[in-house]
Every structure is written in C-alpha cells, then in structure tokens.
Short mmCIF file of C-alpha atoms and ligand atoms in Angstrom, two decimals:
data_model
loop_
_atom_site.label_atom_id
_atom_site.label_comp_id
_atom_site.label_asym_id
_atom_site.label_seq_id
_atom_site.Cartn_x
_atom_site.Cartn_y
_atom_site.Cartn_z
CA UNK A 1482 84.95 89.71 108.03
CA UNK A 1483 87.70 89.81 109.63
CA UNK A 1484 88.27 86.83 111.83
CA UNK A 1485 88.00 87.42 115.66
CA UNK A 1486 86.19 90.90 114.46
CA UNK A 1487 82.23 90.69 115.48
CA UNK A 1488 79.84 90.54 113.52
CA UNK A 1489 77.55 93.23 114.57
CA UNK A 1490 78.05 96.65 116.69
CA UNK A 1491 76.70 96.29 119.58
CA UNK A 1492 77.78 98.02 122.20
CA UNK A 1493 76.25 97.88 125.61
CA UNK A 1494 72.97 100.49 126.84
CA UNK A 1495 74.81 101.74 130.06
CA UNK A 1496 73.46 104.10 133.47
CA UNK A 1497 76.54 106.62 132.83
CA UNK A 1498 76.73 107.82 136.13
CA UNK A 1499 79.84 108.49 136.56
CA UNK A 1500 81.85 111.93 135.95
CA UNK A 1501 81.08 111.71 132.02
CA UNK A 1502 79.61 111.15 129.35
CA UNK A 1503 76.66 111.63 130.70
CA UNK A 1504 73.42 110.50 128.88
CA UNK A 1505 73.11 111.40 125.70
CA UNK A 1506 69.42 112.20 125.31
CA UNK A 1507 66.92 110.80 122.94
CA UNK A 1508 66.74 113.89 120.96
CA UNK A 1509 70.48 114.52 120.05
CA UNK A 1510 70.77 111.22 118.94
CA UNK A 1511 67.76 111.71 116.12
CA UNK A 1512 69.64 114.93 115.58
CA UNK A 1513 73.02 113.02 114.53
CA UNK A 1514 71.47 111.28 111.86
CA UNK A 1515 70.37 113.80 110.13
CA UNK A 1516 71.83 114.33 106.51
CA UNK A 1517 75.59 115.16 106.39
CA UNK A 1518 76.14 118.83 104.43
CA UNK A 1519 79.63 120.52 104.06
CA UNK A 1520 81.39 122.69 106.19
CA UNK A 1521 80.07 125.39 104.09
CA UNK A 1522 77.18 124.61 102.72
CA UNK A 1523 74.57 128.24 103.11
CA UNK A 1524 72.45 125.60 105.27
CA UNK A 1525 75.50 124.75 107.30
CA UNK A 1526 76.54 127.86 108.50
CA UNK A 1527 73.30 128.63 109.59
CA UNK A 1528 73.37 125.78 111.91
CA UNK A 1529 76.85 127.32 112.92
CA UNK A 1530 74.80 130.86 113.81
CA UNK A 1531 72.15 128.92 115.94
CA UNK A 1532 74.87 127.26 117.72
CA UNK A 1533 76.89 130.73 118.12
CA UNK A 1534 73.26 132.39 119.53
CA UNK A 1535 72.24 129.77 122.07
CA UNK A 1536 76.12 128.90 123.75
CA UNK A 1537 75.93 132.96 124.00
CA UNK A 1538 72.85 132.05 126.06
CA UNK A 1539 74.35 129.53 127.72
CA UNK A 1540 77.72 131.00 128.33
CA UNK A 1541 76.36 134.46 129.52
CA UNK A 1542 77.78 136.75 126.62
CA UNK A 1543 77.55 138.31 124.20
CA UNK A 1544 81.13 137.47 122.98
CA UNK A 1545 81.70 137.02 119.29
CA UNK A 1546 83.93 134.30 119.59
CA UNK A 1547 81.78 132.10 121.15
CA UNK A 1548 82.00 128.70 119.49
CA UNK A 1549 82.78 124.99 119.16
CA UNK A 1550 86.38 123.93 118.78
CA UNK A 1551 86.54 119.77 117.40
CA UNK A 1552 87.79 117.74 119.72
CA UNK A 1553 86.92 117.11 123.43
CA UNK A 1554 87.05 119.47 126.37
CA UNK A 1555 90.79 119.02 126.54
CA UNK A 1556 91.06 120.56 123.20
CA UNK A 1557 89.16 123.65 125.20
CA UNK A 1558 92.40 123.63 127.33
CA UNK A 1559 94.70 122.88 124.62
CA UNK A 1560 93.66 126.28 122.76
CA UNK A 1561 93.85 128.03 126.14
CA UNK A 1562 97.31 127.58 126.61
CA UNK A 1563 98.32 127.57 122.93
CA UNK A 1564 96.79 130.98 122.29
CA UNK A 1565 97.38 132.89 125.23
CA UNK A 1566 100.83 131.68 126.28
CA UNK A 1567 104.18 132.61 124.92
CA UNK A 1568 107.32 130.95 125.66
CA UNK A 1569 108.23 132.91 128.88
CA UNK A 1570 104.81 134.21 129.95
CA UNK A 1571 104.07 133.60 133.48
CA UNK A 1572 100.90 131.86 134.41
CA UNK A 1573 99.51 131.24 137.91
CA UNK A 1574 97.36 127.99 137.95
CA UNK A 1575 95.04 127.14 140.77
CA UNK A 1576 95.94 123.37 141.60
CA UNK A 1577 93.26 121.53 144.07
CA UNK A 1578 92.82 118.38 141.77
CA UNK A 1579 93.65 116.41 137.88
CA UNK A 1580 92.94 118.94 135.88
CA UNK A 1581 94.11 121.95 137.43
CA UNK A 1582 97.53 119.65 137.32
CA UNK A 1583 96.83 119.45 133.33
CA UNK A 1584 96.92 122.84 132.76
CA UNK A 1585 99.68 123.24 134.59
CA UNK A 1586 101.46 119.94 132.32
CA UNK A 1587 99.76 121.24 129.44
CA UNK A 1588 100.79 125.05 129.45
CA UNK A 1589 104.68 124.09 130.96
CA UNK A 1590 104.88 122.64 126.91
CA UNK A 1591 104.34 126.16 125.75
CA UNK A 1592 106.94 127.13 127.55
CA UNK A 1593 105.38 129.60 130.15
CA UNK A 1594 107.03 129.76 133.46
CA UNK A 1595 104.06 128.49 135.73
CA UNK A 1596 103.46 129.56 139.26
CA UNK A 1597 101.41 126.73 141.24
CA UNK A 1598 98.46 128.16 143.88
CA UNK A 1599 97.97 124.52 145.29
CA UNK A 1600 95.23 123.46 147.70
CA UNK A 1601 94.47 119.92 149.15
CA UNK A 1602 92.17 117.69 147.10
CA UNK A 1603 88.65 117.95 148.32
CA UNK A 1604 89.13 121.58 149.19
CA UNK A 1605 88.87 125.22 147.34
CA UNK A 1606 91.68 127.36 146.31
CA UNK A 1607 91.35 130.34 148.64
CA UNK A 1608 91.27 133.45 146.61
CA UNK A 1609 93.55 135.14 149.19
CA UNK A 1610 96.76 133.07 148.57
CA UNK A 1611 95.91 133.52 143.95
CA UNK A 1612 96.08 136.98 144.99
CA UNK A 1613 99.37 136.21 147.02
CA UNK A 1614 100.69 134.46 144.53
CA UNK A 1615 99.66 137.01 141.68
CA UNK A 1616 101.40 139.95 143.41
CA UNK A 1617 104.66 137.97 144.35
CA UNK A 1618 104.90 136.88 140.62
CA UNK A 1619 106.09 139.87 138.66
CA UNK A 1620 104.18 140.72 135.18
CA UNK A 1621 101.61 137.77 134.93
CA UNK A 1622 100.24 136.84 131.55
CA UNK A 1623 97.01 134.69 132.44
CA UNK A 1624 95.95 133.18 135.36
CA UNK A 1625 93.66 130.02 135.12
CA UNK A 1626 91.93 127.96 137.14
CA UNK A 1627 89.37 124.97 137.16
CA UNK A 1628 85.49 126.00 138.52
CA UNK A 1629 84.17 122.54 138.41
CA UNK A 1630 86.69 120.23 139.85
CA UNK A 1631 85.72 116.35 138.39
CA UNK A 1632 88.37 114.72 140.32
CA UNK A 1633 87.41 115.64 143.82
CA UNK A 1634 83.63 117.33 143.05
CA UNK A 1635 84.79 120.84 144.48
CA UNK A 1636 83.23 124.26 142.74
CA UNK A 1637 85.73 126.66 142.63
CA UNK A 1638 84.33 129.91 143.46
CA UNK A 1639 85.44 132.06 139.77
CA UNK A 1640 84.22 136.05 140.20
CA UNK A 1641 86.92 136.41 142.70
CA UNK A 1642 89.78 135.20 140.64
CA UNK A 1643 88.18 136.95 137.98
CA UNK A 1644 88.85 140.27 140.01
CA UNK A 1645 92.01 139.06 141.09
CA UNK A 1646 93.04 138.49 137.96
CA UNK A 1647 91.96 141.95 136.05
CA UNK A 1648 93.24 143.98 138.97
CA UNK A 1649 97.24 142.74 138.03
CA UNK A 1650 96.61 143.24 133.83
CA UNK A 1651 96.40 139.48 133.70
CA UNK A 1652 93.91 137.23 131.77
CA UNK A 1653 91.58 134.90 133.45
CA UNK A 1654 90.90 131.24 131.94
CA UNK A 1655 88.49 129.10 133.59
CA UNK A 1656 88.02 125.18 133.18
CA UNK A 1657 84.17 125.28 132.90
CA UNK A 1658 84.25 121.90 131.63
CA UNK A 1659 81.87 120.00 134.17
CA UNK A 1660 79.85 123.14 135.45
CA UNK A 1661 78.83 124.66 132.26
CA UNK A 1662 74.92 124.32 131.91
CA UNK A 1663 75.10 122.21 135.93
CA UNK A 1664 76.44 125.58 137.67
CA UNK A 1665 75.69 128.73 138.12
CA UNK A 1666 78.64 130.63 134.93
CA UNK A 1667 77.76 134.17 134.01
CA UNK A 1668 81.17 135.48 131.35
CA UNK A 1669 80.40 138.53 130.57
CA UNK A 1670 79.22 139.57 134.81
CA UNK A 1671 82.43 137.86 135.92
CA UNK A 1672 84.51 139.02 132.93
CA UNK A 1673 85.88 135.81 132.21
CA UNK A 1674 88.44 135.95 129.40
CA UNK A 1675 88.67 132.52 128.13
CA UNK A 1676 86.13 129.91 129.05
CA UNK A 1677 86.09 126.91 127.62
CA UNK A 1678 83.79 123.60 128.37
CA UNK A 1679 82.69 119.82 126.59
CA UNK A 1680 80.01 118.34 124.80
CA UNK A 1681 79.44 115.44 126.50
CA UNK A 1682 79.12 116.80 130.43
CA UNK A 1683 76.24 118.86 131.58
CA UNK A 1684 74.72 118.80 127.43
CA UNK A 1685 74.42 115.63 127.56
CA UNK A 1686 75.61 115.31 123.48
CA UNK A 1687 78.45 112.51 123.34
CA UNK A 1688 82.18 113.58 123.46
CA UNK A 1689 83.86 115.61 120.43
CA UNK A 1690 83.44 119.51 120.54
CA UNK A 1691 84.82 122.06 123.03
CA UNK A 1692 82.75 124.79 123.46
CA UNK A 1693 84.64 128.18 124.25
CA UNK A 1694 83.97 131.90 124.81
CA UNK A 1695 86.78 134.10 124.26
CA UNK A 1696 86.48 138.26 125.58
CA UNK A 1697 87.48 140.86 123.10
CA UNK A 1698 90.65 141.57 125.19
CA UNK A 1699 91.66 137.79 125.07
CA UNK A 1700 91.80 138.28 121.12
CA UNK A 1701 93.39 141.62 121.33
CA UNK A 1702 96.28 139.80 123.73
CA UNK A 1703 96.13 137.16 120.89
CA UNK A 1704 96.44 139.53 117.72
CA UNK A 1705 99.40 140.88 119.62
CA UNK A 1706 101.54 137.87 119.70
CA UNK A 1707 104.74 137.85 118.75
CA UNK A 1708 104.93 134.51 116.95
CA UNK A 1709 102.07 132.91 115.86
CA UNK A 1710 99.98 130.45 117.84
CA UNK A 1711 102.59 127.50 117.72
CA UNK A 1712 99.12 124.79 117.46
CA UNK A 1713 97.70 125.43 113.99
CA UNK A 1714 94.81 123.01 114.79
CA UNK A 1715 93.44 125.29 117.61
CA UNK A 1716 95.03 128.86 116.21
CA UNK A 1717 92.16 131.32 116.76
CA UNK A 1718 93.32 133.38 114.31
CA UNK A 1719 92.84 131.48 112.01
CA UNK A 1720 89.14 130.11 113.45
CA UNK A 1721 87.83 133.46 113.88
CA UNK A 1722 88.25 132.91 109.93
CA UNK A 1723 85.77 130.30 109.73
CA UNK A 1724 83.77 130.80 112.28
CA UNK A 1725 83.48 134.66 111.26
CA UNK A 1726 81.95 136.39 108.42
CA UNK A 1727 84.79 135.37 106.01
CA UNK A 1728 83.83 132.26 106.45
CA UNK A 1729 87.31 130.68 105.04
CA UNK A 1730 87.77 126.67 105.30
CA UNK A 1731 90.28 125.91 107.87
CA UNK A 1732 89.47 122.16 108.70
CA UNK A 1733 85.92 120.10 107.54
CA UNK A 1734 83.74 120.88 110.20
CA UNK A 1735 82.18 117.23 112.42
CA UNK A 1736 78.25 118.07 110.97
CA UNK A 1737 76.96 115.04 112.79
CA UNK A 1738 78.54 116.89 116.60
CA UNK A 1739 77.16 120.15 115.40
CA UNK A 1740 73.71 118.79 115.22
CA UNK A 1741 74.08 116.98 118.56
CA UNK A 1742 75.48 120.74 120.06
CA UNK A 1743 72.72 122.02 118.72
CA UNK A 1744 70.12 119.68 119.99
CA UNK A 1745 71.39 119.57 123.16
CA UNK A 1746 71.71 123.51 123.57
CA UNK A 1747 68.02 123.84 122.20
CA UNK A 1748 67.30 121.35 125.73
CA UNK A 1749 69.18 123.36 127.53
CA UNK A 1750 67.52 126.52 127.28
CA UNK A 1751 63.98 125.07 126.56
CA UNK A 1752 64.77 123.71 130.43
CA UNK A 1753 66.14 127.04 131.18
CA UNK A 1754 69.14 127.78 132.99
CA UNK A 1755 68.02 128.39 136.28
CA UNK A 1756 65.60 125.61 136.27
CA UNK A 1757 68.73 123.20 135.34
CA UNK A 1758 71.35 124.66 137.58
CA UNK A 1759 68.43 124.01 140.50
CA UNK A 1760 67.69 120.14 139.12
CA UNK A 1761 71.97 119.56 139.80
CA UNK A 1762 71.40 121.18 143.05
CA UNK A 1763 68.59 118.95 144.03
CA UNK A 1764 69.63 115.63 142.95
CA UNK A 1765 73.06 116.51 144.06
CA UNK A 1766 71.56 117.48 147.53
CA UNK A 1767 69.43 114.37 147.57
CA UNK A 1768 72.50 111.53 146.71
CA UNK A 1769 74.64 113.47 149.85
CA UNK A 1770 72.09 113.45 151.75
CA UNK A 1771 71.49 109.24 150.95
CA UNK A 1772 76.05 108.48 150.97
CA UNK A 1773 75.81 110.30 154.29
CA UNK A 1774 73.40 108.80 155.77
CA UNK A 1775 74.69 105.70 154.43
CA UNK A 1776 77.41 105.89 156.09
CA UNK A 1777 79.63 106.74 153.13
CA UNK A 1778 81.27 110.47 153.81
CA UNK A 1779 81.53 112.73 151.37
CA UNK A 1780 85.72 113.69 150.07
CA UNK A 1781 84.90 117.30 149.12
CA UNK A 1782 84.46 120.78 151.21
CA UNK A 1783 81.44 120.73 153.27
CA UNK A 1784 79.74 124.50 151.36
CA UNK A 1785 81.47 124.07 147.79
CA UNK A 1786 80.89 120.78 146.74
CA UNK A 1787 79.52 120.48 142.73
CA UNK A 1788 76.21 119.52 142.33
CA UNK A 1789 76.93 117.74 138.81
CA UNK A 1790 79.75 115.15 140.67
CA UNK A 1791 80.13 113.93 144.21
CA UNK A 1792 82.65 112.53 145.74
CA UNK A 1793 82.15 109.81 148.19
CA UNK A 1794 84.84 108.11 150.01
CA UNK A 1795 84.82 104.00 148.92
CA UNK A 1796 83.91 102.61 152.76
CA UNK A 1797 86.69 100.38 154.63
CA UNK A 1798 87.36 96.89 153.58
CA UNK A 1799 85.11 97.51 149.78
CA UNK A 1800 87.60 96.94 147.20
CA UNK A 1801 86.46 99.64 144.50
CA UNK A 1802 87.93 97.97 141.17
CA UNK A 1803 85.45 94.76 142.23
CA UNK A 1804 82.58 97.17 143.27
CA UNK A 1805 83.06 99.03 139.59
CA UNK A 1806 83.05 95.90 138.30
CA UNK A 1807 79.82 94.42 140.23
CA UNK A 1808 77.58 97.56 139.35
CA UNK A 1809 79.02 97.31 135.41
CA UNK A 1810 78.24 93.71 135.58
CA UNK A 1811 75.09 93.50 137.67
CA UNK A 1812 73.50 96.62 136.87
CA UNK A 1813 74.96 98.23 133.45
CA UNK A 1814 75.45 101.29 135.67
CA UNK A 1815 79.29 103.46 135.83
CA UNK A 1816 80.27 105.78 138.38
CA UNK A 1817 83.61 106.78 138.68
CA UNK A 1818 86.62 106.20 140.45
CA UNK A 1819 88.85 108.05 141.89
CA UNK A 1820 91.80 109.67 140.44
CA UNK A 1821 95.45 111.19 141.98
CA UNK A 1822 95.76 110.93 145.63
CA UNK A 1823 91.76 109.62 145.17
CA UNK A 1824 92.57 106.69 143.11
CA UNK A 1825 90.75 103.73 145.31
CA UNK A 1826 89.48 106.19 148.25
CA UNK A 1827 87.14 107.95 146.97
CA UNK A 1828 83.61 107.35 143.92
CA UNK A 1829 82.93 109.80 141.50
CA UNK A 1830 79.17 110.07 140.93
CA UNK A 1831 78.07 112.10 138.32
CA UNK A 1832 74.34 113.24 137.84
CA UNK A 1833 74.70 115.72 134.85
CA UNK A 1834 72.67 116.84 131.88
CA UNK A 1835 70.48 113.96 131.21
CA UNK A 1836 71.74 111.87 134.00
CA UNK A 1837 70.15 114.47 136.74
CA UNK A 1838 67.01 112.58 137.69
CA UNK A 1839 65.57 111.39 141.21
CA UNK A 1840 65.68 108.04 139.57
CA UNK A 1841 69.59 108.01 139.32
CA UNK A 1842 70.09 109.20 142.43
CA UNK A 1843 67.59 106.54 144.21
CA UNK A 1844 69.49 104.12 141.65
CA UNK A 1845 72.69 104.87 142.46
CA UNK A 1846 72.58 104.70 146.42
CA UNK A 1847 70.57 101.04 146.04
CA UNK A 1848 73.29 100.12 143.56
CA UNK A 1849 76.54 101.20 146.06
CA UNK A 1850 74.84 99.86 148.63
CA UNK A 1851 74.69 96.17 147.30
CA UNK A 1852 78.00 96.51 145.63
CA UNK A 1853 79.33 97.11 149.13
CA UNK A 1854 76.66 93.82 150.29
CA UNK A 1855 78.53 92.09 147.92
CA UNK A 1856 82.26 92.49 149.19
CA UNK A 1857 80.17 91.57 152.57
CA UNK A 1858 80.22 95.35 153.65
CA UNK A 1859 76.43 96.62 155.29
CA UNK A 1860 76.07 100.14 154.34
CA UNK A 1861 72.32 101.27 155.69
CA UNK A 1862 70.21 100.74 152.03
CA UNK A 1863 67.30 101.82 153.66
CA UNK A 1864 68.66 105.04 155.87
CA UNK A 1865 70.18 105.66 152.37
CA UNK A 1866 66.92 105.97 150.66
CA UNK A 1867 64.88 107.58 152.98
CA UNK A 1868 67.04 110.62 153.36
CA UNK A 1869 66.91 111.04 149.44
CA UNK A 1870 63.54 110.55 149.39
CA UNK A 1871 62.84 113.11 151.90
CA UNK A 1872 64.45 115.51 149.58
CA UNK A 1873 63.56 114.57 146.36
CA UNK A 1874 59.56 113.65 146.95
CA UNK A 1875 59.13 115.47 151.01
CA UNK A 1876 58.41 112.31 152.08
CA UNK A 1877 58.89 111.70 155.91
C1 PLP B 2681 86.07 116.11 131.67
C2 PLP B 2681 87.27 117.18 132.04
C3 PLP B 2681 88.21 117.79 131.83
C4 PLP B 2681 88.80 117.20 130.36
O1 PLP B 2681 87.93 116.91 128.89
P1 PLP B 2681 87.71 115.52 127.84
O2 PLP B 2681 86.58 116.29 127.48
O3 PLP B 2681 88.06 114.55 128.78
O4 PLP B 2681 89.04 116.43 126.95
C5 PLP B 2681 88.55 118.68 131.72
N1 PLP B 2681 88.44 120.01 132.68
C6 PLP B 2681 87.70 118.60 133.62
C7 PLP B 2681 87.14 119.81 135.27
C8 PLP B 2681 86.97 117.83 133.44
O5 PLP B 2681 86.20 117.40 133.93
#
C-alpha cells in the first residue's frame, strides 16, 4: 500500500440533516450492489424504461423526454441553459438565493442576455415583478425560477410564473432539485417546459443523477436552434436518441446509479406522492415550531417555508463553524451552514426523503440546543421538544 493511505475505506455513518445528501435508504444501497450490465443490454434498456415510467409518475407528466442525466442536480441546470439558450437570447431569471445566482452565471456563460428579478434572501420573487420584467424585456426566450431555494428555505410559487412565461411566448425552466418528491409539483398541469432535479435530496439516493422532464414545446425549440448545442455531453438531441427507440450509444450509462434511482422511485411511489408531501410538511412544521419555541427565529418568509429545508437564525453569541463541528464530532450529525447572505447567520436543517422522520425532528432540535449550550448560550430545549411533540404526536 501507499504510505499514508488508510488500509481500509471507512467513512463514518452520519445522520444527514443538511441541505443534501439526505440519508440513503437501505433498499437503495442494496439495489446498487446488483450485477453490472452494459448500457445497451436489453435488461438495462428495460430498467431505463421502468425509470422513465416512474419519473413520469413522480413529475406528474406524460413528457416523452423524461429521463435521468448523468451528473448531479447541477448537470440538469447546465443542460437547461445549454439546450434552451443561444447567444443573444434573453432569459428572465428570478433570483432570491444562491441557486438563482448560479442560474444567472450559467446562462451568461452560454451567451444569453440575462434579466434578473431580484428579491431579498428569505423571500419569494413576487410573480407580478416577473411579469413586469418579462413585459419590459422584449422577446424573451425563457423564464427560469427555483421552486425550492435551498439556500434560503423558501418555497417559490411556480404555476403563476409558468403562466407569465407562456403569455409572453417564452419557455419556463424550473429548478426542482430540492422540491421534487418533497413538495407539490405538477409538470403537465402547470405546463412547465423544463424541470430538473437530483437523486440525493428528496429521492434519498446517492448523488450522481439529474432527473429531468422536457416538454414537446421545449424539444421543438431545441430542434429549431440555429447552431448545435455547445455542450456535447448534455445535448438533448443526442440524448433523445439513446433514451428513445433508436437506442444509439451516447455515453456509458452509470448503471449502479440507475439501479439506485429505480429503487428510490419505487419507494416514493409505494408511499404515494400525497402522503410523502404531507410527511415532509408535518415534520417541517414540527421542527419549525421547535426552533421558534427555543427562541430561534426562522429565516424564511412565513407562508412560503420550504418543507424539506428549514433555515433558522443562529443565536447571538454562537459561532456557526464551532457549533456544526460539535454536532458532527459529538453526534455524527450534519446540518448545513449558511451560503451567501446567510453565511454565519443561519443554519440549514434538511428533513428530506428518508431523513424526514419524527425522531430526526426531536434529535436535531435537542442537538442544536446542546451545541449552543457548549458555547455557553442557553436555548430552551424542553420548550422546543414540547412544541414539536405536540405536532408530531398530539401530546400536550
Ligand atoms: C442542491 C441544489 C442544486 C445543485 O445540485 P447538485 O446536486 O449539488 O449539483 C441546485 N439547485 C438547488 C435548488 C439545490 O438545492
């Protein structure tokens, strides 16, 4: 062996209560150990068909182009910008957090002219402001918005943004990386043109795939491009030949990840989307009640809080990095630190997928109180636990 390299791979078992990844479901680990087959094996093609059928059910769509891109959620974002934008196109992007900013940066790299609609971190982007921006922007190719802004804990209303885009003859792109399989999302009913997500948040699989669903209207726009998509790997006109009846080789599919996604989707559909969404809401509300009872204010606008991800203000006198270090060291528990405007000011508590349990609500509330106490700052853990238990178990 090489000196300094551990004799054995031995990552710790963590309690993953941050912005992702969430806890991988034990059934998903088992699925990933299934035998390797090639990307054109008839058995694998059948698995792809099954994954597409389940993704359509989860996205609530009939879109033919519903598939899983190789890469994490960001590859879904990259593919949106690469395929739907040509240099000089105008895109209107709602920006109220880190992931809205990332879309702006990506769209600009593909040569688009970006019209930003900014809102304060912790708030939604008011649809009326998007309408005004679209009206003032001339010919608009696309409107893009993040449904679940994981940096702020805000759930953005989407259906009205889609209507605004279509009134202007523009396509609508939705980042559902955190909201997919955790929040209400209806691709066909809301007429969304391009929606992307990831495998490691609401689906509780490891990171590595980006489920997407693309409308026929968007595919027509891609086929009508003046020049080829400049990103070969994520070119949907090539990918549709692999996922469609032609089955033309494009890349060696990450089969074990596809097995994981297959099992993850089966678990989602066994539970049922309405029950799953309700579970996320219930546990988020309990966690939020706990934090407020502990005197820790929530950082997201009331009425628009994102069930899978709660942002909570770090109490005065508590050092963020030290506290999260304490949680990881003493409890094996991970919560997220703040990004951008929330850096050092808020924690991001994820209760996503398999991590969204009543036990984890109580665990994280108590653990945060303990991490504060370790720095000499008292928050009322008992009040937090009582407030959460009342919502979780109906106990007084
Ligand atoms: C996590 C996240 C992303 C990025 O996904 P990766 O899987 O980290 O590439 C994009 N948008 C939102 C809203 C996210 O929460």
